[in-house]
XYZ file of C-alpha atoms in Angstrom:
525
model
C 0.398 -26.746 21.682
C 1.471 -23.534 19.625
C -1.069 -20.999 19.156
C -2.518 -20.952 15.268
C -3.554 -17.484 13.903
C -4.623 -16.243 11.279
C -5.306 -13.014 9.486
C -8.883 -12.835 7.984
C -10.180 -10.633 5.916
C -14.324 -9.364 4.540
C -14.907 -10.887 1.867
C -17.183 -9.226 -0.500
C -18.572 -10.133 -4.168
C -16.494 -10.833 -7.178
C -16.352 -9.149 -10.217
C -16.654 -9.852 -13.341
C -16.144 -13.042 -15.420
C -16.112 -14.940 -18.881
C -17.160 -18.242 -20.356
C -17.149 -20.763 -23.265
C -18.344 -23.991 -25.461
C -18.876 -25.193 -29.524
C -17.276 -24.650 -32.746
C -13.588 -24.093 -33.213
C -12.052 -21.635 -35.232
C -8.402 -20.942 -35.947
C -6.631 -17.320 -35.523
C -6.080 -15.609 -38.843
C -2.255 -14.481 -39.567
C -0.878 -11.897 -37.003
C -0.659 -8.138 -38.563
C 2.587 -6.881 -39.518
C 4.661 -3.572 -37.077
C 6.236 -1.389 -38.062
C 9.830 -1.298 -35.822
C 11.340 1.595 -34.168
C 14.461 2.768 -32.485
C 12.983 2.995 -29.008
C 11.302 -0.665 -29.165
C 8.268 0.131 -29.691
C 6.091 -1.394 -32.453
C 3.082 -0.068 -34.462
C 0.584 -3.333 -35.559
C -1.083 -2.934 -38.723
C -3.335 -5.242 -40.186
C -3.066 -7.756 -42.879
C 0.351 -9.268 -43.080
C 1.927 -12.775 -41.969
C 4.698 -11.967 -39.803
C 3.676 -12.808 -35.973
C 6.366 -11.807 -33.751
C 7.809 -8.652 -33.393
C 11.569 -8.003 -31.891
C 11.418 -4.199 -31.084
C 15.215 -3.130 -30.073
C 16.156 -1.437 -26.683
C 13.438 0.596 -25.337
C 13.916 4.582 -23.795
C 14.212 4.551 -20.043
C 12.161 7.686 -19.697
C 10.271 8.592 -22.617
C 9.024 7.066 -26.289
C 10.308 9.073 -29.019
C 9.282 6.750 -32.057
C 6.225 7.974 -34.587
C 3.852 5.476 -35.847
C 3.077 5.775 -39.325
C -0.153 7.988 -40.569
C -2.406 6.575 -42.916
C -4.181 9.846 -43.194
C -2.506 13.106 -41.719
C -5.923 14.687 -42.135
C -7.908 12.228 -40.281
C -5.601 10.412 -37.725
C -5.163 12.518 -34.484
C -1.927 13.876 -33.318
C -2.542 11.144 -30.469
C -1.633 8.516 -32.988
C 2.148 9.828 -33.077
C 2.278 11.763 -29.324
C 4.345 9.119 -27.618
C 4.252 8.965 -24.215
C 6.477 11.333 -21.842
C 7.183 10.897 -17.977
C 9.676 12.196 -16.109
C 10.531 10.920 -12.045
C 10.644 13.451 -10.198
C 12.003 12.825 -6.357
C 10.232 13.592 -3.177
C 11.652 13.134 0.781
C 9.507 9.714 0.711
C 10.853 8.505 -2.917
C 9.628 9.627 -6.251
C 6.319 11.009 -8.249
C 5.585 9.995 -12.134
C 5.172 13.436 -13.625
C 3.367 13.586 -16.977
C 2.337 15.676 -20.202
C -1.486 15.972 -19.896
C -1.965 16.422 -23.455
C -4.881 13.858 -24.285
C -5.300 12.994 -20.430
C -3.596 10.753 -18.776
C -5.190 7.890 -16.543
C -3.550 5.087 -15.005
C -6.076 2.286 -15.609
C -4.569 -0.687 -14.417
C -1.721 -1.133 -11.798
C -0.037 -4.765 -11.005
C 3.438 -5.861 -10.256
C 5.560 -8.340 -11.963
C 5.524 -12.251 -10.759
C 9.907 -11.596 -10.840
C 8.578 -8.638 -8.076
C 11.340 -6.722 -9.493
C 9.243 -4.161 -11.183
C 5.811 -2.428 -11.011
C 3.330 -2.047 -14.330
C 0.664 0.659 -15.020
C -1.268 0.812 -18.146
C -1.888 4.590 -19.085
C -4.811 5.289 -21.140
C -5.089 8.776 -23.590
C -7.939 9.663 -25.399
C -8.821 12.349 -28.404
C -12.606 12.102 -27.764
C -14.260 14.046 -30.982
C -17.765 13.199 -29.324
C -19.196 11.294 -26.472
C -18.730 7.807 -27.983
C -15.876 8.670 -30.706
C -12.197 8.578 -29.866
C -9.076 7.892 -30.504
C -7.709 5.238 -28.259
C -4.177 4.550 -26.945
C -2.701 2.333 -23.996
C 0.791 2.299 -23.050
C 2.809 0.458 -20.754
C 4.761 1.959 -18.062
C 7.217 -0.672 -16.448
C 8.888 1.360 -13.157
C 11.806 -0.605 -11.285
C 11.067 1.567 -7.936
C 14.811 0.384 -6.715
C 16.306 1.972 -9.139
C 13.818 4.380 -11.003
C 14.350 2.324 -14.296
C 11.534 2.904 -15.924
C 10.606 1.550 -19.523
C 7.643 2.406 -22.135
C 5.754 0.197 -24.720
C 2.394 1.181 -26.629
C 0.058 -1.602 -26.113
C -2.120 0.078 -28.736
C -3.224 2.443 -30.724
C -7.092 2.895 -32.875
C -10.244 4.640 -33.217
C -13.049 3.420 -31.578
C -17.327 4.560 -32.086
C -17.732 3.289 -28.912
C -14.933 4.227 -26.011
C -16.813 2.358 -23.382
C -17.204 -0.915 -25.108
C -13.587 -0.355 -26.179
C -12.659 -0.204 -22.567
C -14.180 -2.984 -21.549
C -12.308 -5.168 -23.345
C -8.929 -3.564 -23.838
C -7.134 -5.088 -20.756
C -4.094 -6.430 -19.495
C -5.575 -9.585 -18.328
C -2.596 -10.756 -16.505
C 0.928 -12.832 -17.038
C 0.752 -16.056 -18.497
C 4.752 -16.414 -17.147
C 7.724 -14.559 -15.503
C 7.646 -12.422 -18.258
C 5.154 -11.690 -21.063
C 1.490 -10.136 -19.884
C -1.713 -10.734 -22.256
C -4.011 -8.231 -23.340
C -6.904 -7.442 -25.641
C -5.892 -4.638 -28.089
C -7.643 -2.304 -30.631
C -7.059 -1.939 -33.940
C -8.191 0.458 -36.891
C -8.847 3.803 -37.907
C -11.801 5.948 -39.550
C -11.554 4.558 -42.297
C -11.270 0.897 -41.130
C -13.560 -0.732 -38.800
C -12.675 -1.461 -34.711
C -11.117 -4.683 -34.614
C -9.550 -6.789 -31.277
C -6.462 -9.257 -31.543
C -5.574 -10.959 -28.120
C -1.774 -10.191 -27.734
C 0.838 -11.113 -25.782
C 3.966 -8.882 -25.316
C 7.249 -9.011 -22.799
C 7.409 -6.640 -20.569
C 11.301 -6.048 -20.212
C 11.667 -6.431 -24.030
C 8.553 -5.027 -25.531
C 8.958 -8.105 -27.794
C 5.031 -8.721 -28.858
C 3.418 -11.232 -30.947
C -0.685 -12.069 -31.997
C -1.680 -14.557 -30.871
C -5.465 -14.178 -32.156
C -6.244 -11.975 -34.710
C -9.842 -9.950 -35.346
C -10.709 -12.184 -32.045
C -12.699 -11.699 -29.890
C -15.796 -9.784 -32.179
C -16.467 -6.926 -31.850
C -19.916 -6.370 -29.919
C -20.559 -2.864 -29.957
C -23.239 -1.815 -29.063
C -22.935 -4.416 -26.312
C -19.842 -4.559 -23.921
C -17.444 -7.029 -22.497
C -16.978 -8.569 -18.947
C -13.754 -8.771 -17.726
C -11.854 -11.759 -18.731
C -9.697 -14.050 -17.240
C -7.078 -16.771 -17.308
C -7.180 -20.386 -15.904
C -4.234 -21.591 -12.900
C -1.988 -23.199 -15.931
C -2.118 -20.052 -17.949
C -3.530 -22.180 -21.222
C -6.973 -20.770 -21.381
C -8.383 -17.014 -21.439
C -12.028 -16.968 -21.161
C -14.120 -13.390 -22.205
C -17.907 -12.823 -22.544
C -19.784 -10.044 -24.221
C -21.900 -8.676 -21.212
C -25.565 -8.171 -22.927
C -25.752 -11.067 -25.748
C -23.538 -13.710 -23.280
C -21.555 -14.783 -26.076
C -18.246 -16.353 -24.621
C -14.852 -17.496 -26.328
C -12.416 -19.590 -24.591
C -9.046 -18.831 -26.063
C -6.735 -21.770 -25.908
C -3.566 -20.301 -25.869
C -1.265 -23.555 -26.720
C -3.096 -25.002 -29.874
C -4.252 -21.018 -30.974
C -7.682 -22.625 -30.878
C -10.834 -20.580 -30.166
C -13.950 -22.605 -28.797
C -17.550 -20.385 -28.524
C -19.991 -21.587 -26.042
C -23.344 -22.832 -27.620
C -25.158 -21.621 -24.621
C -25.433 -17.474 -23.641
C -23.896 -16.536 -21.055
C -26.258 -13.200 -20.093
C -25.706 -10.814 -18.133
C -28.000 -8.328 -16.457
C -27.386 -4.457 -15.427
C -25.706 -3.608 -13.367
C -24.549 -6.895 -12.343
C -22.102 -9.766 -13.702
C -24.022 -13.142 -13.747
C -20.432 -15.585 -13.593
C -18.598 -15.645 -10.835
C -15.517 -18.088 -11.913
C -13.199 -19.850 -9.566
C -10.031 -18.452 -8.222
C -8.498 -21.249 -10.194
C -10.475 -20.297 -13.273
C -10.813 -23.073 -14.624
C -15.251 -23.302 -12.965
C -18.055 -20.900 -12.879
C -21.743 -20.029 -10.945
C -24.004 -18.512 -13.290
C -27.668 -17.847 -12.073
C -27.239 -20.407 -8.931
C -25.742 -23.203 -11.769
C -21.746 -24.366 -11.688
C -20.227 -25.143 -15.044
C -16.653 -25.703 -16.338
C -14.692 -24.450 -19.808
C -16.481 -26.179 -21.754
C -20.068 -25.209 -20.756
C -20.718 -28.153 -20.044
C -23.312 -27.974 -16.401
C -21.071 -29.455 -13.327
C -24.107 -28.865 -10.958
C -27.557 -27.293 -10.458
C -28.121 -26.911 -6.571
C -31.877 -26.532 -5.452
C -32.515 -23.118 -4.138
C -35.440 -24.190 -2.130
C -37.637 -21.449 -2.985
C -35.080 -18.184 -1.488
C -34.119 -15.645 -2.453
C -30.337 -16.283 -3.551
C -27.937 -12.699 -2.761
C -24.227 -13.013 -2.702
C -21.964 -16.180 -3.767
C -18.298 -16.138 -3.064
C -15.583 -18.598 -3.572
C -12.856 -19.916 -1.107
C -9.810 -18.740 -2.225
C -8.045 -21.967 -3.262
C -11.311 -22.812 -4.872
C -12.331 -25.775 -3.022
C -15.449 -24.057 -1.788
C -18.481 -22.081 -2.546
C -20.544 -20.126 0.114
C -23.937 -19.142 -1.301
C -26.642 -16.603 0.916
C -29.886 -16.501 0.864
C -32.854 -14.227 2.192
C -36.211 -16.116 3.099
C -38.113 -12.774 1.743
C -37.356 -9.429 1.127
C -39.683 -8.110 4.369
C -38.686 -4.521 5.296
C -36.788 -5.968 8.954
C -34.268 -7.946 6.759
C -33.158 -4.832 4.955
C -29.799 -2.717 6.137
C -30.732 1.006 5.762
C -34.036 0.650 4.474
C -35.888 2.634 1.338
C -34.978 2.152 -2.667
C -31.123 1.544 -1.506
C -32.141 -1.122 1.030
C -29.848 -3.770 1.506
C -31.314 -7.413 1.776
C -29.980 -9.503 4.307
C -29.023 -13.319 4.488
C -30.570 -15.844 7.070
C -29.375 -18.712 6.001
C -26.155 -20.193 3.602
C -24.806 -23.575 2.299
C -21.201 -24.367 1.469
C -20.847 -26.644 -2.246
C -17.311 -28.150 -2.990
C -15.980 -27.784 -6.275
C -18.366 -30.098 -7.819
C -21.393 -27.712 -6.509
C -22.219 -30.668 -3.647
C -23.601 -28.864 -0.874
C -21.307 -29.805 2.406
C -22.775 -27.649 4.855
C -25.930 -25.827 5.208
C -25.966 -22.906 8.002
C -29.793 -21.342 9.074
C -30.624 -18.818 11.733
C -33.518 -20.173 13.762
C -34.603 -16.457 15.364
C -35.885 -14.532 12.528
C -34.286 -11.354 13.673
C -30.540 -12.846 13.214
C -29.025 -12.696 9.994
C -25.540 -13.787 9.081
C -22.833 -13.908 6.360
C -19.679 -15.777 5.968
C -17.103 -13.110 6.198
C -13.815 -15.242 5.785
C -12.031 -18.301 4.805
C -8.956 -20.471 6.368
C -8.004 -22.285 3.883
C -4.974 -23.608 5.628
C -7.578 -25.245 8.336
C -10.418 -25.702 5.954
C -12.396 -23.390 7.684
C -14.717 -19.763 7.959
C -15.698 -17.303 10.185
C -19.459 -16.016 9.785
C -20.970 -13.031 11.212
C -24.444 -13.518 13.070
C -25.845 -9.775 13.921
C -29.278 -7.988 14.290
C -30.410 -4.787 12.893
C -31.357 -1.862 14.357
C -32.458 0.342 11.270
C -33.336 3.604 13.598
C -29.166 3.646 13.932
C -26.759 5.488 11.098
C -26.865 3.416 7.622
C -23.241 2.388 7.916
C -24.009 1.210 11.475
C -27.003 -0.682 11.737
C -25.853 -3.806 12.458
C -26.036 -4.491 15.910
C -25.315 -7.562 18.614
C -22.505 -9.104 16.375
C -20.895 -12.201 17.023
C -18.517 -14.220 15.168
C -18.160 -18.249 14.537
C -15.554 -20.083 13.621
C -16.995 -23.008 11.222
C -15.173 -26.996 10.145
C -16.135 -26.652 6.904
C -15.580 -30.513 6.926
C -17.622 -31.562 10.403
C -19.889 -27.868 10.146
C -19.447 -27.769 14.183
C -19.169 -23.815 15.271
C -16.751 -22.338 17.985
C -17.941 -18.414 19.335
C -15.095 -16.390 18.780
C -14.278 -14.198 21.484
C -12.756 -10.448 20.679
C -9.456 -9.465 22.563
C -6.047 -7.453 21.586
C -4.380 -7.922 18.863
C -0.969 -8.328 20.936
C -2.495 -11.768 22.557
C -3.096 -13.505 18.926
C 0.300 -13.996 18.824
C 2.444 -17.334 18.083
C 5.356 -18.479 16.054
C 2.895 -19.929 13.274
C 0.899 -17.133 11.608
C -0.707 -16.867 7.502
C -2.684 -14.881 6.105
C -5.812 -15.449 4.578
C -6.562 -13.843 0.781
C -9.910 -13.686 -0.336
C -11.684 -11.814 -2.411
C -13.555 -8.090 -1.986
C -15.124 -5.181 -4.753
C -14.514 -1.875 -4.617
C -16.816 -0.726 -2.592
C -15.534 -3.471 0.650
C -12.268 -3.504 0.164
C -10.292 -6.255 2.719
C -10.003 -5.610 6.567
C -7.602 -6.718 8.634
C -9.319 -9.532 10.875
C -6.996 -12.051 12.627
C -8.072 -15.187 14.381
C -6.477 -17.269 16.813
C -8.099 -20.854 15.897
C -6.751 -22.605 19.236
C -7.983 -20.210 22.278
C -11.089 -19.134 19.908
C -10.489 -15.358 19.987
C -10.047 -12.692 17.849
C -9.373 -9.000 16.610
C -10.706 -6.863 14.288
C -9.986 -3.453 13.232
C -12.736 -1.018 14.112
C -11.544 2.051 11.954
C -11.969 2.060 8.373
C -9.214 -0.067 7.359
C -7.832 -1.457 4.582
C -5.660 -4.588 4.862
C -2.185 -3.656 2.198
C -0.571 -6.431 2.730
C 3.126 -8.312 4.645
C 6.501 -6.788 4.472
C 8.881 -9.485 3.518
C 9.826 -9.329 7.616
C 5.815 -10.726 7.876
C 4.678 -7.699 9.463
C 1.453 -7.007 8.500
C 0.387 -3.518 7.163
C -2.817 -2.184 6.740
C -3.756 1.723 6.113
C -6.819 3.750 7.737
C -8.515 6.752 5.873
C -9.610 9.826 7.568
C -12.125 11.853 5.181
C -12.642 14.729 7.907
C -9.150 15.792 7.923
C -7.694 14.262 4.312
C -5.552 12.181 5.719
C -4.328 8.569 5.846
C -2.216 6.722 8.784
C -0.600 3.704 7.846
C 0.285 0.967 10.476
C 2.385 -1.970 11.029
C 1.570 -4.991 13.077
C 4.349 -7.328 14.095
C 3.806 -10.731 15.728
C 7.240 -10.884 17.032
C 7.283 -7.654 19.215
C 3.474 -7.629 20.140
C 2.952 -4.243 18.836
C 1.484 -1.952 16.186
C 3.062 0.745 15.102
C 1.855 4.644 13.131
C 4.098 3.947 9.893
C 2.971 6.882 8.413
C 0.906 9.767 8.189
C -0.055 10.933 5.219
C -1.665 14.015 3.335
C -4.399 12.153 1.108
C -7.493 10.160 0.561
C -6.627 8.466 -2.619
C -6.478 4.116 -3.406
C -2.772 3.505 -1.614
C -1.660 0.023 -2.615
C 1.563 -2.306 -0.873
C 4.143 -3.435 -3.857
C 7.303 -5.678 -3.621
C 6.785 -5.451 -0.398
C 7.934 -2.207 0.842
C 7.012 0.073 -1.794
C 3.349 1.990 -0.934
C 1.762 3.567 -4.701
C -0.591 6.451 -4.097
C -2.881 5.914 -7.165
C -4.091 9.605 -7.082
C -0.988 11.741 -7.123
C 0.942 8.876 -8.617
C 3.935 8.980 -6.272
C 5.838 6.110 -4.637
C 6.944 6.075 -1.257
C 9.463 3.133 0.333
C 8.378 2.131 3.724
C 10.357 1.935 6.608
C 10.667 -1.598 8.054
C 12.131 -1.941 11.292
């Protein structure tokens, strides 16, 4: 029988989400633009023309000026379009860039045709803490070739950056080509309004598609929103008040959810499905329409971290039977509580499984899915507080758990060259910030498995299937980047190289350095 493995990786909480249910209201007509040479297109409010054909953009920089309403009042930013330049390097290329009003890369993804990388640059003229002018452009980069093209997404004042930046995101494709985002709108003299927009990305064609939608909530803030699997709904929710709007993208219909949606800081309360189309809020599942799927009994714990499987069959939910000083990693104010005990709910919030420690010193966590197998791996440990804070866990063992029959298998650590075999996927889930992925394979048939000890981050698969995964070294300000291959047996030093900064894996071979914005092609062998 051929060997299954699979690549794991830590799963950690999800961020943000949005949600929705009530009255329908239709979008007002889209705001008129104002066209220029260099395809890019200025919205202003109150006219009836919805889409907007801008002509060819610049490959390097925007030349076009939007129009002032008032010289006196609007800032220079309003009309200082953006300017890059490529400059090469012995790895492949940097972005090089005017700093005039800053210059901060706030969003990063690459293109579903993976032809092409995106990064939304944000510029601010900040009069006071709160006031601002407010501009987004998009950068589209074709590493291959160093095409690049530029589109403003938008342009406004805002009395309130941070609630402005909350909700003025690219909030993903909704096909091959055209990305949808919340924009701003207005100036001093006007107030801050939001349309949802869409806009192609290798035309810079854009069109409303909701206008003065969502409200705006300032003082309050926004989660982050998000779209369903079929790319028909777009759900956002104002952080403090819970209102949400579910955006229905094909009919232009807006629903609001009767019921509030709150959220508590510094934490999101939903936690939607992969699929997006089902969320957890305060230990409760629910679908689009707010209507309540399931309410699970709690039994009386103390519920911590809830994360779904990531083809959203599954939810894992952990729980703490009190919050004694023994079940807390590093101890004090910042004192991390500690599970004993979890239950996995399908999709309709049934609990399947339910997992308990029986010695009140072991605590565990389910650390990754198999979806392939329909399966996890959990983490049973001890804690030794008198150790380091980031190494207090102590007498760890891993399980591999039938999320269908519940029965366990110890997993037994060994080299990575052994978890070899001719079938071989890897396993996405879902991780913050601050636990980024790991790389963790498992070899389901022999029960064994590796795990990186460094500080690793998992990157990704070349198209060959070699895996890639980069460790950071703070002492020395460096990074090595390695290469796993199943075929050969081996890992391999990629790369060393000179920083500390986010490094992300796009198109697979391209590496992006997201602090000194250079791109570097990696060698695949």
């Amino acid at each position: 029988m051929s060997r299954i493995w699979l690549i794991l990786v830590l799963i950690s909480s999800i961020s943000g989400v949005l949600f929705v249910t009530g009255c329908k209201n239709t979008p007002s007509t889209a705001p008129s633009a104002t066209y220029t040479p260099n395809g890019m297109t200025t919205p202003t409010p109150g006219s009836s023309s919805e889409v907007m054909s801008p002509s060819t953009p610049t490959s390097i920089s925007n030349t076009s000026e939007p129009p002032v309403k008032n010289e006196q009042k609007v800032s220079s930013l309003a009309s200082k379009n953006l300017e890059i330049t490529l400059a090469s390097t012995k790895e492949g290329f940097r972005i090089d860039h005017d700093e005039t009003f800053g210059f901060y890369v706030m969003q990063t993804l690459p293109t579903p045709r993976g032809d092409a990388v995106l990064h939304v640059v944000r510029r601010m003229d900040q009069s006071t803490a709160n006031d601002a002018w407010f501009r987004k452009d998009l950068v589209l980069i074709k590493p291959e070739t160093k095409e690049v093209q530029i589109y403003t997404l938008m342009n406004g004042y805002t009395t309130d950056s941070y609630s402005t930046d909350s909700i003025t995101q690219v909030l993903g494709f909704i096909d091959q080509e055209h990305i949808i985002y919340a924009a701003i709108h207005g100036d001093q003299d006007t107030p801050t309004t939001y349309n949802i927009e869409k806009m192609n990305v290798y035309s810079g064609e854009m069109e409303v598609l909701f206008n003065n939608q969502p409200d705006n909530v300032s003082p309050d803030f926004y989660m982050p929103g998000w779209l369903n699997d079929k790319k028909e709904k777009l759900v956002i929710n104002s952080f403090k008040e819970g209102t949400t709007w579910v955006f229905e993208l094909l009919n232009h219909n807006v629903i609001k959810l009767e019921e509030k949606f709150k959220n508590t800081w510094p934490q999101f309360a939903l936690f939607p499905s992969p699929d997006g189309n089902l969320f957890w809020y305060h230990g409760k599942l629910y679908n689009l329409q707010g209507q309540l799927i399931y309410a699970p009994n709690s039994l009386g714990r103390i519920e911590l971290g809830l994360y779904w499987s990531p083809d959203s069959r599954y939810t894992v939910r952990h729980f703490a039977n009190d919050d004694k000083p023994e079940n807390l990693l590093s101890g004090g104010e910042n004192g991390i509580l500690t599970p004993q005990s979890l239950t996995i709910n399908d999709r309709t919030g049934k609990i399947v499984q339910q997992v308990e420690t029986n010695d009140p010193k072991v605590h565990l966590e389910l650390v990754g899915w198999i979806s392939e197998q329909q399966a996890a791996v959990i983490q049973y440990y001890e804690i030794d507080r008198s150790r380091p804070e980031d190494d207090q866990k102590t007498k760890v063992n891993y399980k591999l758990m039938n999320l269908l029959t519940g029965v366990q298998k110890t997993l037994s650590p060994t080299k990575l060259e052994d978890l070899t075999s001719s079938t071989k996927s890897r396993v996405r889930t879902y991780s913050c910030c601050t636990a980024p992925e790991i790389p963790f394979f498992v070899d389901t048939n022999n029960s064994t498995f590796w795990r990186s000890e460094d500080r690793a981050i998992y990157l990704g698969q070349f198209t060959s299937g070699e895996h890639v995964w980069n460790v950071v070294d703070h002492r020395h300000a460096m990074t090595k980047i390695y290469v796993f291959s199943p075929l050969t047996k081996k890992i391999r030093t990629l790369e060393d190289k000179k920083t500390i900064s986010d490094i992300r894996l796009f198109l697979k071979s391209w590496v992006f350095d997201t602090g000194n914005l250079t791109y570097q092609k990696l060698e695949m062998k």
